[in-house]
Each structure stands twice: as structure tokens, then as C-alpha cells.
PDB file of C-alpha atoms in Angstrom:
ATOM      1  CA  UNK A 796     -22.264 -13.769  -5.558  1.00 30.00           C
ATOM      2  CA  UNK A 797     -22.725 -10.719  -7.741  1.00 33.00           C
ATOM      3  CA  UNK A 798     -20.378  -7.781  -7.387  1.00 35.00           C
ATOM      4  CA  UNK A 799     -21.549  -5.329  -4.718  1.00 38.00           C
ATOM      5  CA  UNK A 800     -20.383  -1.718  -4.870  1.00 39.00           C
ATOM      6  CA  UNK A 801     -20.117  -1.498  -1.094  1.00 40.00           C
ATOM      7  CA  UNK A 802     -17.342  -4.052  -1.120  1.00 52.00           C
ATOM      8  CA  UNK A 803     -14.896  -1.559  -2.589  1.00 57.00           C
ATOM      9  CA  UNK A 804     -14.595   0.205   0.760  1.00 62.00           C
ATOM     10  CA  UNK A 805     -13.190  -3.041   2.180  1.00 90.00           C
ATOM     11  CA  UNK A 806     -10.736  -3.735  -0.637  1.00 97.00           C
ATOM     12  CA  UNK A 807      -7.765  -3.951   1.744  1.00 96.00           C
ATOM     13  CA  UNK A 808      -9.450  -6.888   3.503  1.00 96.00           C
ATOM     14  CA  UNK A 809     -10.576  -8.684   0.371  1.00 97.00           C
ATOM     15  CA  UNK A 810      -9.572 -12.369   0.250  1.00 97.00           C
ATOM     16  CA  UNK A 811      -7.284 -13.352  -2.604  1.00 98.00           C
ATOM     17  CA  UNK A 812     -10.134 -15.458  -3.925  1.00 97.00           C
ATOM     18  CA  UNK A 813     -12.440 -12.436  -3.990  1.00 97.00           C
ATOM     19  CA  UNK A 814     -15.344 -11.374  -1.826  1.00 97.00           C
ATOM     20  CA  UNK A 815     -17.275 -14.475  -2.896  1.00 96.00           C
ATOM     21  CA  UNK A 816     -14.456 -16.915  -2.000  1.00 97.00           C
ATOM     22  CA  UNK A 817     -15.406 -20.134  -0.241  1.00 97.00           C
ATOM     23  CA  UNK A 818     -14.360 -20.836   3.344  1.00 97.00           C
ATOM     24  CA  UNK A 819     -11.687 -23.287   2.149  1.00 97.00           C
ATOM     25  CA  UNK A 820     -10.367 -20.855  -0.438  1.00 98.00           C
ATOM     26  CA  UNK A 821     -10.067 -18.161   2.240  1.00 97.00           C
ATOM     27  CA  UNK A 822      -7.832 -20.506   4.222  1.00 97.00           C
ATOM     28  CA  UNK A 823      -5.545 -20.998   1.224  1.00 98.00           C
ATOM     29  CA  UNK A 824      -3.807 -17.648   1.445  1.00 97.00           C
ATOM     30  CA  UNK A 825      -1.040 -16.101   3.495  1.00 97.00           C
ATOM     31  CA  UNK A 826       0.428 -12.750   4.461  1.00 93.00           C
ATOM     32  CA  UNK A 827       3.857 -14.348   4.724  1.00 95.00           C
ATOM     33  CA  UNK A 828       6.293 -12.625   2.337  1.00 95.00           C
ATOM     34  CA  UNK A 829       8.392 -14.438  -0.220  1.00 97.00           C
ATOM     35  CA  UNK A 830      12.175 -14.381   0.058  1.00 95.00           C
ATOM     36  CA  UNK A 831      12.183 -11.713  -2.641  1.00 94.00           C
ATOM     37  CA  UNK A 832      10.098  -9.400  -0.436  1.00 94.00           C
ATOM     38  CA  UNK A 833      12.056  -9.819   2.795  1.00 94.00           C
ATOM     39  CA  UNK A 834      14.771  -7.574   4.183  1.00 92.00           C
ATOM     40  CA  UNK A 835      16.231 -10.311   6.402  1.00 95.00           C
ATOM     41  CA  UNK A 836      17.173 -12.625   3.523  1.00 94.00           C
ATOM     42  CA  UNK A 837      20.659 -12.491   2.032  1.00 93.00           C
ATOM     43  CA  UNK A 838      21.147 -11.289  -1.524  1.00 90.00           C
ATOM     44  CA  UNK A 839      22.469 -14.680  -2.656  1.00 93.00           C
ATOM     45  CA  UNK A 840      19.170 -16.361  -1.813  1.00 95.00           C
ATOM     46  CA  UNK A 841      17.199 -13.677  -3.626  1.00 93.00           C
ATOM     47  CA  UNK A 842      19.458 -13.956  -6.667  1.00 92.00           C
ATOM     48  CA  UNK A 843      18.964 -17.724  -6.647  1.00 94.00           C
ATOM     49  CA  UNK A 844      15.190 -17.227  -6.838  1.00 96.00           C
ATOM     50  CA  UNK A 845      15.454 -14.615  -9.601  1.00 95.00           C
ATOM     51  CA  UNK A 846      17.875 -16.741 -11.627  1.00 95.00           C
ATOM     52  CA  UNK A 847      15.593 -19.761 -11.242  1.00 95.00           C
ATOM     53  CA  UNK A 848      12.658 -17.702 -12.520  1.00 95.00           C
ATOM     54  CA  UNK A 849      14.691 -16.602 -15.526  1.00 96.00           C
ATOM     55  CA  UNK A 850      15.916 -20.149 -16.202  1.00 96.00           C
ATOM     56  CA  UNK A 851      12.413 -21.608 -16.095  1.00 95.00           C
ATOM     57  CA  UNK A 852      11.218 -18.817 -18.371  1.00 96.00           C
ATOM     58  CA  UNK A 853      13.872 -19.701 -20.934  1.00 96.00           C
ATOM     59  CA  UNK A 854      13.620 -23.481 -20.551  1.00 96.00           C
ATOM     60  CA  UNK A 855       9.824 -23.629 -20.763  1.00 95.00           C
ATOM     61  CA  UNK A 856       9.731 -20.753 -23.264  1.00 97.00           C
ATOM     62  CA  UNK A 857       7.385 -18.666 -21.133  1.00 97.00           C
ATOM     63  CA  UNK A 858       9.371 -15.537 -22.023  1.00 98.00           C
ATOM     64  CA  UNK A 859       8.538 -16.215 -25.663  1.00 98.00           C
ATOM     65  CA  UNK A 860       4.869 -16.946 -24.959  1.00 97.00           C
ATOM     66  CA  UNK A 861       4.422 -13.869 -22.789  1.00 98.00           C
ATOM     67  CA  UNK A 862       6.161 -11.665 -25.361  1.00 98.00           C
ATOM     68  CA  UNK A 863       3.853 -13.036 -28.059  1.00 98.00           C
ATOM     69  CA  UNK A 864       0.796 -12.191 -25.947  1.00 98.00           C
ATOM     70  CA  UNK A 865       2.088  -8.656 -25.408  1.00 98.00           C
ATOM     71  CA  UNK A 866       2.996  -8.054 -29.034  1.00 98.00           C
ATOM     72  CA  UNK A 867      -0.361  -9.359 -30.237  1.00 98.00           C
ATOM     73  CA  UNK A 868      -1.924  -6.430 -28.368  1.00 98.00           C
ATOM     74  CA  UNK A 869       0.410  -4.085 -30.258  1.00 98.00           C
ATOM     75  CA  UNK A 870      -0.136  -5.501 -33.738  1.00 97.00           C
ATOM     76  CA  UNK A 871      -1.432  -2.162 -35.031  1.00 97.00           C
ATOM     77  CA  UNK A 872       1.308  -0.043 -33.428  1.00 98.00           C
ATOM     78  CA  UNK A 873       4.330   0.548 -35.646  1.00 96.00           C
ATOM     79  CA  UNK A 874       6.891   1.551 -33.012  1.00 97.00           C
ATOM     80  CA  UNK A 875       5.433   0.511 -29.666  1.00 98.00           C
ATOM     81  CA  UNK A 876       6.458   2.021 -26.374  1.00 98.00           C
ATOM     82  CA  UNK A 877       6.397  -0.685 -23.702  1.00 99.00           C
ATOM     83  CA  UNK A 878       6.822  -0.461 -19.938  1.00 98.00           C
ATOM     84  CA  UNK A 879       7.659  -3.675 -18.097  1.00 98.00           C
ATOM     85  CA  UNK A 880       6.797  -3.442 -14.412  1.00 98.00           C
ATOM     86  CA  UNK A 881       8.357  -5.790 -11.861  1.00 97.00           C
ATOM     87  CA  UNK A 882      10.872  -6.997 -14.433  1.00 97.00           C
ATOM     88  CA  UNK A 883      13.056  -8.852 -11.906  1.00 95.00           C
ATOM     89  CA  UNK A 884      15.585 -10.431 -14.294  1.00 95.00           C
ATOM     90  CA  UNK A 885      14.571  -8.608 -17.475  1.00 97.00           C
ATOM     91  CA  UNK A 886      13.940 -11.791 -19.453  1.00 98.00           C
ATOM     92  CA  UNK A 887      10.593 -10.668 -20.842  1.00 98.00           C
ATOM     93  CA  UNK A 888      11.920  -7.258 -21.902  1.00 98.00           C
ATOM     94  CA  UNK A 889      14.863  -8.947 -23.599  1.00 98.00           C
ATOM     95  CA  UNK A 890      12.449 -11.178 -25.535  1.00 98.00           C
ATOM     96  CA  UNK A 891      10.250  -8.228 -26.517  1.00 98.00           C
ATOM     97  CA  UNK A 892      13.231  -6.362 -27.932  1.00 98.00           C
ATOM     98  CA  UNK A 893      14.345  -9.465 -29.807  1.00 98.00           C
ATOM     99  CA  UNK A 894      10.903 -10.168 -31.275  1.00 98.00           C
ATOM    100  CA  UNK A 895      10.005  -6.619 -32.303  1.00 98.00           C
ATOM    101  CA  UNK A 896      12.638  -4.691 -34.294  1.00 98.00           C
ATOM    102  CA  UNK A 897      11.327  -1.215 -33.462  1.00 98.00           C
ATOM    103  CA  UNK A 898       9.881  -1.574 -29.961  1.00 98.00           C
ATOM    104  CA  UNK A 899      11.246   0.672 -27.225  1.00 98.00           C
ATOM    105  CA  UNK A 900      11.093  -0.889 -23.776  1.00 98.00           C
ATOM    106  CA  UNK A 901      11.442   0.629 -20.327  1.00 98.00           C
ATOM    107  CA  UNK A 902      12.622  -2.185 -18.067  1.00 98.00           C
ATOM    108  CA  UNK A 903      11.688  -1.454 -14.474  1.00 98.00           C
ATOM    109  CA  UNK A 904      11.457  -2.895 -10.996  1.00 97.00           C
ATOM    110  CA  UNK A 905      10.780  -1.544  -7.527  1.00 96.00           C
ATOM    111  CA  UNK A 906      13.822  -3.382  -6.123  1.00 94.00           C
ATOM    112  CA  UNK A 907      16.956  -1.254  -6.460  1.00 94.00           C
ATOM    113  CA  UNK A 908      19.283  -4.275  -6.533  1.00 92.00           C
ATOM    114  CA  UNK A 909      17.348  -5.871  -9.393  1.00 94.00           C
ATOM    115  CA  UNK A 910      17.459  -2.590 -11.321  1.00 97.00           C
ATOM    116  CA  UNK A 911      21.215  -2.373 -10.784  1.00 96.00           C
ATOM    117  CA  UNK A 912      21.711  -5.972 -11.981  1.00 95.00           C
ATOM    118  CA  UNK A 913      19.639  -5.352 -15.116  1.00 97.00           C
ATOM    119  CA  UNK A 914      21.437  -2.075 -15.846  1.00 98.00           C
ATOM    120  CA  UNK A 915      24.798  -3.815 -15.565  1.00 97.00           C
ATOM    121  CA  UNK A 916      23.834  -6.388 -18.192  1.00 97.00           C
ATOM    122  CA  UNK A 917      23.025  -6.291 -21.884  1.00 97.00           C
ATOM    123  CA  UNK A 918      19.759  -4.408 -21.401  1.00 98.00           C
ATOM    124  CA  UNK A 919      21.639  -1.527 -19.801  1.00 98.00           C
ATOM    125  CA  UNK A 920      23.422  -0.820 -23.085  1.00 98.00           C
ATOM    126  CA  UNK A 921      20.637  -1.759 -25.504  1.00 98.00           C
ATOM    127  CA  UNK A 922      19.810   1.197 -27.750  1.00 98.00           C
ATOM    128  CA  UNK A 923      16.052   0.574 -27.531  1.00 98.00           C
ATOM    129  CA  UNK A 924      15.931  -0.140 -23.799  1.00 98.00           C
ATOM    130  CA  UNK A 925      15.832   2.083 -20.745  1.00 98.00           C
ATOM    131  CA  UNK A 926      16.334   0.659 -17.258  1.00 98.00           C
ATOM    132  CA  UNK A 927      14.506   2.455 -14.464  1.00 98.00           C
ATOM    133  CA  UNK A 928      13.497   2.190 -10.829  1.00 98.00           C
ATOM    134  CA  UNK A 929       9.677   2.266 -10.890  1.00 98.00           C
ATOM    135  CA  UNK A 930       7.041   1.594  -8.265  1.00 98.00           C
ATOM    136  CA  UNK A 931       4.095   0.033 -10.115  1.00 98.00           C
ATOM    137  CA  UNK A 932       1.681   1.633  -7.650  1.00 98.00           C
ATOM    138  CA  UNK A 933       3.005   5.147  -8.289  1.00 98.00           C
ATOM    139  CA  UNK A 934       4.480   5.427 -11.773  1.00 98.00           C
ATOM    140  CA  UNK A 935       6.453   8.576 -12.517  1.00 97.00           C
ATOM    141  CA  UNK A 936       5.220   9.077 -16.076  1.00 98.00           C
ATOM    142  CA  UNK A 937       2.682  11.252 -17.843  1.00 98.00           C
ATOM    143  CA  UNK A 938      -0.715   9.957 -18.909  1.00 98.00           C
ATOM    144  CA  UNK A 939      -0.491   7.904 -22.113  1.00 98.00           C
ATOM    145  CA  UNK A 940       3.306   7.666 -22.083  1.00 98.00           C
ATOM    146  CA  UNK A 941       3.212   4.035 -23.242  1.00 98.00           C
ATOM    147  CA  UNK A 942       1.243   1.884 -25.620  1.00 98.00           C
ATOM    148  CA  UNK A 943       1.471  -1.076 -23.257  1.00 99.00           C
ATOM    149  CA  UNK A 944       2.410  -1.705 -19.640  1.00 99.00           C
ATOM    150  CA  UNK A 945       3.079  -5.352 -18.794  1.00 98.00           C
ATOM    151  CA  UNK A 946       3.373  -6.882 -15.328  1.00 98.00           C
ATOM    152  CA  UNK A 947       4.357 -10.575 -15.515  1.00 98.00           C
ATOM    153  CA  UNK A 948       4.436 -13.054 -12.613  1.00 97.00           C
ATOM    154  CA  UNK A 949       4.803 -10.353  -9.963  1.00 96.00           C
ATOM    155  CA  UNK A 950       1.304  -8.968  -9.420  1.00 98.00           C
ATOM    156  CA  UNK A 951       0.571 -11.445  -6.598  1.00 97.00           C
ATOM    157  CA  UNK A 952       3.341  -9.864  -4.495  1.00 97.00           C
ATOM    158  CA  UNK A 953       1.046  -6.912  -3.847  1.00 98.00           C
ATOM    159  CA  UNK A 954      -1.719  -6.820  -1.213  1.00 97.00           C
ATOM    160  CA  UNK A 955      -5.158  -5.806  -2.491  1.00 98.00           C
ATOM    161  CA  UNK A 956      -4.982  -2.055  -1.886  1.00 97.00           C
ATOM    162  CA  UNK A 957      -1.660  -1.795  -3.734  1.00 98.00           C
ATOM    163  CA  UNK A 958      -2.772  -4.206  -6.443  1.00 98.00           C
ATOM    164  CA  UNK A 959      -5.740  -1.966  -7.133  1.00 98.00           C
ATOM    165  CA  UNK A 960      -3.354   0.969  -7.506  1.00 98.00           C
ATOM    166  CA  UNK A 961      -1.547  -0.944 -10.276  1.00 98.00           C
ATOM    167  CA  UNK A 962      -4.780  -1.039 -12.257  1.00 98.00           C
ATOM    168  CA  UNK A 963      -5.198   2.706 -11.773  1.00 98.00           C
ATOM    169  CA  UNK A 964      -1.602   3.603 -12.625  1.00 98.00           C
ATOM    170  CA  UNK A 965      -1.058   1.055 -15.390  1.00 98.00           C
ATOM    171  CA  UNK A 966      -4.140   2.155 -17.318  1.00 98.00           C
ATOM    172  CA  UNK A 967      -3.227   5.800 -16.763  1.00 98.00           C
ATOM    173  CA  UNK A 968       0.293   5.718 -18.195  1.00 98.00           C
ATOM    174  CA  UNK A 969      -0.448   3.139 -20.908  1.00 98.00           C
ATOM    175  CA  UNK A 970      -3.256   2.542 -23.378  1.00 98.00           C
ATOM    176  CA  UNK A 971      -3.360  -1.107 -22.268  1.00 98.00           C
ATOM    177  CA  UNK A 972      -2.246  -2.851 -19.082  1.00 98.00           C
ATOM    178  CA  UNK A 973      -1.357  -6.526 -19.433  1.00 98.00           C
ATOM    179  CA  UNK A 974      -1.038  -8.584 -16.251  1.00 98.00           C
ATOM    180  CA  UNK A 975       0.183 -12.169 -16.499  1.00 98.00           C
ATOM    181  CA  UNK A 976       0.199 -14.172 -13.296  1.00 98.00           C
ATOM    182  CA  UNK A 977      -0.426 -17.544 -11.728  1.00 96.00           C
ATOM    183  CA  UNK A 978      -3.983 -18.855 -11.920  1.00 96.00           C
ATOM    184  CA  UNK A 979      -5.899 -19.432  -8.690  1.00 96.00           C
ATOM    185  CA  UNK A 980      -7.497 -22.868  -9.161  1.00 94.00           C
ATOM    186  CA  UNK A 981     -10.571 -24.141  -7.306  1.00 94.00           C
ATOM    187  CA  UNK A 982      -9.707 -24.925  -3.691  1.00 96.00           C
ATOM    188  CA  UNK A 983      -9.452 -28.764  -4.016  1.00 95.00           C
ATOM    189  CA  UNK A 984      -7.064 -28.466  -6.979  1.00 95.00           C
ATOM    190  CA  UNK A 985      -5.178 -25.715  -5.160  1.00 96.00           C
ATOM    191  CA  UNK A 986      -4.596 -28.087  -2.244  1.00 96.00           C
ATOM    192  CA  UNK A 987      -3.245 -30.702  -4.652  1.00 95.00           C
ATOM    193  CA  UNK A 988      -0.891 -28.181  -6.248  1.00 94.00           C
ATOM    194  CA  UNK A 989       0.434 -27.131  -2.856  1.00 96.00           C
ATOM    195  CA  UNK A 990       0.891 -30.743  -1.738  1.00 96.00           C
ATOM    196  CA  UNK A 991       3.140 -31.511  -4.710  1.00 96.00           C
ATOM    197  CA  UNK A 992       5.365 -28.525  -3.901  1.00 96.00           C
ATOM    198  CA  UNK A 993       5.664 -28.733  -0.117  1.00 96.00           C
ATOM    199  CA  UNK A 994       8.310 -31.519   0.126  1.00 96.00           C
ATOM    200  CA  UNK A 995      10.892 -29.441  -1.761  1.00 96.00           C
ATOM    201  CA  UNK A 996      10.126 -26.094  -0.107  1.00 95.00           C
ATOM    202  CA  UNK A 997      12.652 -26.369   2.776  1.00 93.00           C
ATOM    203  CA  UNK A 998      15.493 -27.060   0.340  1.00 94.00           C
ATOM    204  CA  UNK A 999      14.771 -24.925  -2.725  1.00 95.00           C
ATOM    205  CA  UNK A1000      14.168 -21.179  -2.292  1.00 96.00           C
ATOM    206  CA  UNK A1001      12.453 -21.100  -5.692  1.00 95.00           C
ATOM    207  CA  UNK A1002       9.856 -23.653  -4.544  1.00 97.00           C
ATOM    208  CA  UNK A1003       9.455 -21.911  -1.176  1.00 97.00           C
ATOM    209  CA  UNK A1004       8.536 -18.705  -2.990  1.00 97.00           C
ATOM    210  CA  UNK A1005       6.381 -20.637  -5.443  1.00 97.00           C
ATOM    211  CA  UNK A1006       4.174 -21.937  -2.642  1.00 97.00           C
ATOM    212  CA  UNK A1007       3.715 -18.468  -1.203  1.00 98.00           C
ATOM    213  CA  UNK A1008       3.009 -17.124  -4.689  1.00 97.00           C
ATOM    214  CA  UNK A1009       0.304 -19.749  -5.119  1.00 97.00           C
ATOM    215  CA  UNK A1010      -1.306 -18.736  -1.832  1.00 98.00           C
ATOM    216  CA  UNK A1011      -1.211 -15.063  -2.774  1.00 98.00           C
ATOM    217  CA  UNK A1012      -2.441 -15.163  -6.373  1.00 97.00           C
ATOM    218  CA  UNK A1013      -5.790 -13.572  -7.188  1.00 98.00           C
ATOM    219  CA  UNK A1014      -8.922 -15.140  -8.612  1.00 97.00           C
ATOM    220  CA  UNK A1015     -10.828 -13.657 -11.573  1.00 96.00           C
ATOM    221  CA  UNK A1016     -13.475 -12.420  -9.127  1.00 96.00           C
ATOM    222  CA  UNK A1017     -10.820 -10.646  -7.063  1.00 98.00           C
ATOM    223  CA  UNK A1018      -9.250  -9.096 -10.155  1.00 98.00           C
ATOM    224  CA  UNK A1019     -12.593  -7.644 -11.201  1.00 98.00           C
ATOM    225  CA  UNK A1020     -13.057  -6.120  -7.754  1.00 98.00           C
ATOM    226  CA  UNK A1021      -9.538  -4.656  -7.787  1.00 98.00           C
ATOM    227  CA  UNK A1022     -10.118  -3.020 -11.168  1.00 98.00           C
ATOM    228  CA  UNK A1023     -13.562  -1.715 -10.187  1.00 97.00           C
ATOM    229  CA  UNK A1024     -12.122  -0.225  -7.016  1.00 97.00           C
ATOM    230  CA  UNK A1025      -9.373   1.486  -9.029  1.00 98.00           C
ATOM    231  CA  UNK A1026     -11.808   3.020 -11.519  1.00 97.00           C
ATOM    232  CA  UNK A1027     -15.253   1.811 -12.616  1.00 97.00           C
ATOM    233  CA  UNK A1028     -14.313   2.925 -16.143  1.00 97.00           C
ATOM    234  CA  UNK A1029     -11.633   0.211 -16.404  1.00 98.00           C
ATOM    235  CA  UNK A1030     -12.709  -2.732 -18.538  1.00 98.00           C
ATOM    236  CA  UNK A1031     -11.172  -6.189 -18.185  1.00 98.00           C
ATOM    237  CA  UNK A1032     -10.649  -9.112 -20.503  1.00 98.00           C
ATOM    238  CA  UNK A1033      -9.700 -12.240 -18.568  1.00 97.00           C
ATOM    239  CA  UNK A1034      -8.210 -15.404 -20.026  1.00 94.00           C
ATOM    240  CA  UNK A1035      -7.212 -18.316 -17.833  1.00 86.00           C
ATOM    241  CA  UNK A1036      -7.192 -22.062 -17.430  1.00 79.00           C
ATOM    242  CA  UNK A1037      -6.678 -24.416 -14.535  1.00 78.00           C
ATOM    243  CA  UNK A1038      -2.949 -24.654 -15.191  1.00 79.00           C
ATOM    244  CA  UNK A1039      -2.221 -21.987 -17.799  1.00 90.00           C
ATOM    245  CA  UNK A1040      -1.210 -18.467 -16.726  1.00 95.00           C
ATOM    246  CA  UNK A1041      -3.928 -15.984 -15.908  1.00 97.00           C
ATOM    247  CA  UNK A1042      -4.059 -13.198 -18.500  1.00 98.00           C
ATOM    248  CA  UNK A1043      -5.611  -9.840 -17.619  1.00 98.00           C
ATOM    249  CA  UNK A1044      -6.041  -7.135 -20.246  1.00 98.00           C
ATOM    250  CA  UNK A1045      -7.155  -3.830 -18.742  1.00 98.00           C
ATOM    251  CA  UNK A1046      -8.144  -0.632 -20.499  1.00 98.00           C
ATOM    252  CA  UNK A1047     -10.045   2.481 -19.579  1.00 96.00           C
ATOM    253  CA  UNK A1048     -13.446   2.364 -21.248  1.00 78.00           C
TER     254      UNK A1048
END
């Protein structure tokens, strides 16, 4: 189905698979929050999820791959100013600082506890890093403050109306907004992915959150609608595969 301008008025009710999602795809989503988004979950469980995300990023070298994608977009910038949104554990920011000798990175998250944990670690004393509490939907920064804003593996936490705000704010404060998130596969493959994860979900908080993340990730069609709703002047470049991360590069035309 082609994009229809009238759909933007209903962005809050848009399925995660987009307005043209199939009936099965519409069933494969949930409003249930992850442990990381709940107030009734103890801090130890949340830390376990965050530490597991950091460990997998280091073990599978996704921190390195994501940093390489970000720095490729900054190849022509001598001393880039980077804002990481939804940093969680700070692993990507740490890799960016390691891989670029003159980059300055603002490491941010909307969760105050995560910000405090990051500030208490090595990033809190790094001379080219600043740790800050930032809401990605309402960024306290002037237009064009950064060369790049990057939001990795956290975008799916946001419902459509807030996700659209990230496109508006990210492309306002930065020349380029880079979103890296889980891909949303075709519904039959999505069912298979969920089936492989379900047995471990009751025992491993990381897998529990992974299933919910899978059900909440956006399709390319949905991402286009979110950006168009934020500002028709925003242009998108989308790169994705069935199993590789979904890459979104957004700029104002």
C-alpha cells in the first residue's frame, strides 16, 4: 500500500509493522513493557538485562560494528560531536571514543539510574565524554549542536507518537540521526524467531526483554511513516536484512 498523508493523523495507533501491515503481523506486537521500562521491577533485574546487552555487544563485536557505521557517516568531519541517545551501558560511546581520537561524545539516557552508573565509571572521567540525562523525544540542545545523534537498540522502546518525536528532535539537534535497531522480519519468520526464544524467557530476563523487543520493533514502512509524520522534509536511507540490524539514516532535506 502506498503511503497516504491522512495516515499521519493516526500515528499513535499505527501498527509496528506500519499502516500496510498484514493481519498476522499486526498480531505480532505488544504493549507490554520490558523489564527495563517497568517501575515494579527491582534494580538488580534491570542491571542484569543491561549487563547482558553490554556483554553480547562486546562478545559479538556489535559495539565495534555500530561504531564503524557511525564513524563512516562522519568521515569528512575532523572533530565530530556525537550524541548517543538511550546509551544504557555506554558501550557504544566507549567504542566511539576508542576508535576516533578526536571525537567528543555526549553519553545520555532517559533513565536516571543508568546515567548515574555511566557517570560513576570510566566514561564519567573521560576528557572527551560528557554524561547527561536526556529524553530523546525532547532534547535540551540548540539546533545543529551535534554532527551525529545515534540511537542504538533502544528505539523500539518508544510507542509511535514518541518515536516520531525522536526523528524530529534527532534531526534538529544533529546533522544526521542514526538509528540502529532490531529488524522486523516477515511474519512467518518472526514467528520462528519468537518460538526459538520463548523456552528461555521465564528464566532469563535478557531473553524476556528480547521477545518483547522483537514484538515492538518497527518495519521499514513504519519508519517511513514515523519520519514523514515528524517532518516531510526528513529523508531516510534504510539498510536492513532478515537477520542483520536495521539501519536508519535520517537527515533534513
